[in-house]
C-alpha angles and dihedrals in degrees: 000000000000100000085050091050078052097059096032086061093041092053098039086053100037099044077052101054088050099038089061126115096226086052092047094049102043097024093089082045092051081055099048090048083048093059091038105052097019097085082061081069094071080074091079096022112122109220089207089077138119089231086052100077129065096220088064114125101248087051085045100041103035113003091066093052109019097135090060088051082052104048091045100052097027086054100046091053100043080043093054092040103055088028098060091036104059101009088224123125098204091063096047083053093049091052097045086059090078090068087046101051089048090046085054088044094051094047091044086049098045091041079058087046092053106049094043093058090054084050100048107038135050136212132256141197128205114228120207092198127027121254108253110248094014104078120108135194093258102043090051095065116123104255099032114101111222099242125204112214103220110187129218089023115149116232077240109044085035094064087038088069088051087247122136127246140198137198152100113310145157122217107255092193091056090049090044091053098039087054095044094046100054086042087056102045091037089054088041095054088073102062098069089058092046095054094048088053090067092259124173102263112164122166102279096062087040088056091051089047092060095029078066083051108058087040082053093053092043089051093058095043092047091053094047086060093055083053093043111043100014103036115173116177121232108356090067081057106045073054105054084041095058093043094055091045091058094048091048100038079050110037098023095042131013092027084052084066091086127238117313141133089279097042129047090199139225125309114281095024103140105008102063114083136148088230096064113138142174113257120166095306082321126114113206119191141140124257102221138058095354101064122128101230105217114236 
């Protein structure tokens, strides 16, 4: 009972502080300045740090497939709420194709990513010892490694062999954890007006809601390391900008079309209403005029 009164007072405060309307407007802009003005922090960093080094546990257990953390605890939660809420498959499923369409957004984009950095950059090996006939003056000052240029090379194939490459890129995990980040406050968001409604909220999907916060939180600390110990201008902010971009052009634009065949709508859409009562474990309510917009 009063672990229960415990849980009951973290996820009432918490599901308000996100569900309000100043969070949900600068929070997008907390997370811009985050990616601007973090890689100044390397200027402190110690680089004697556990957080220094890429082979660290949190790198290894949730950087590496944190769209997958997302997606599982993002989904289950969007799944129990409008699942419990309405008791109709359809619209659980309708719900859970937002993660969908932003899982298909981040692999086309990655795939992008992927093929403009082979184009753009080339591939270089590190001689020990120069080639006879083939040193110049330049290349022969202290300081300046001799490099091999090795063509058709793959930016992947290319650091499996241990050989440098160089070339235009943008940071795909600033771009993972921005995105994951704005998915994750914008399906949270939903949860403090739920609860003021008079929703079913017993202990499991309370657990997931606050199971999304602290991966929120993760996220955010997480991408402030990178900024931090492993800092790399611009491409962590052509990152953080395109990852901005796909939640706006998402959330703030296509999602605000309403639900259709086309569009699985906004969060909230659907389950929200002013009519929402109590029934046996049951919420009955009315879609139309009466439908709480969230903010």
């Amino acid at each position: 009972m009063f672990l229960n009164s415990i849980l009951v007072a973290v996820t009432d405060l918490t599901a308000r502080l996100l569900g309000s309307g100043s969070f949900r407007r600068h929070f997008h802009l907390l997370l811009s300045a985050l990616v601007l003005f973090g890689p100044a922090l390397s200027l402190w960093a110690s680089q004697y740090s556990i957080f220094a080094k890429k082979s660290h546990f949190l790198y290894r257990m949730f950087l590496r497939s944190g769209w997958g953390w997302t997606c599982v605890f993002s989904g289950s939660f969007v799944f129990l709420l409008s699942f419990s809420m309405r008791r109709s498959l359809t619209l659980s499923l309708r719900h859970l194709s937002r993660l969908a369409v932003a899982g298909g957004l981040w692999a086309g984009f990655k795939r992008l990513l992927t093929l403009l950095g082979d184009a753009t950059g080339s591939c270089y090996e590190r001689l020990s010892a120069p080639l006879e006939g083939q040193l110049s003056q330049a290349a022969a000052e202290p300081g300046q490694p001799l490099l091999l240029l090795r063509e058709g090379e793959t930016k992947a194939s290319c650091l499996n062999m241990g050989m440098l490459w160089r070339g235009y890129e943008v940071s795909e995990d600033t771009f993972l954890l921005c995105l994951c980040c704005l998915l994750l406050a914008e399906e949270t968001a939903v949860f403090g007006p739920y609860l003021a409604l008079g929703g079913p909220s017993g202990a499991p999907l309370r657990l997931l809601f606050l199971f999304c916060v602290f991966l929120l939180g993760l996220w955010v600390f997480l991408l402030l390391c990178l900024l931090a110990y492993f800092p790399q201008f611009p491409t962590q902010l052509l990152g953080g900008a395109l990852g901005c971009l796909s939640w706006r052009g998402l959330y703030q634009g296509w999602y605000r079309m309403g639900p259709s065949w086309y569009c699985p709508g906004r969060p909230g859409v659907g389950l929200l209403t002013k009519q929402c009562r109590k029934n046996g474990g049951k919420v009955d309510g009315h879609i139309g005029a009466n439908e709480v917009e969230p903010n």
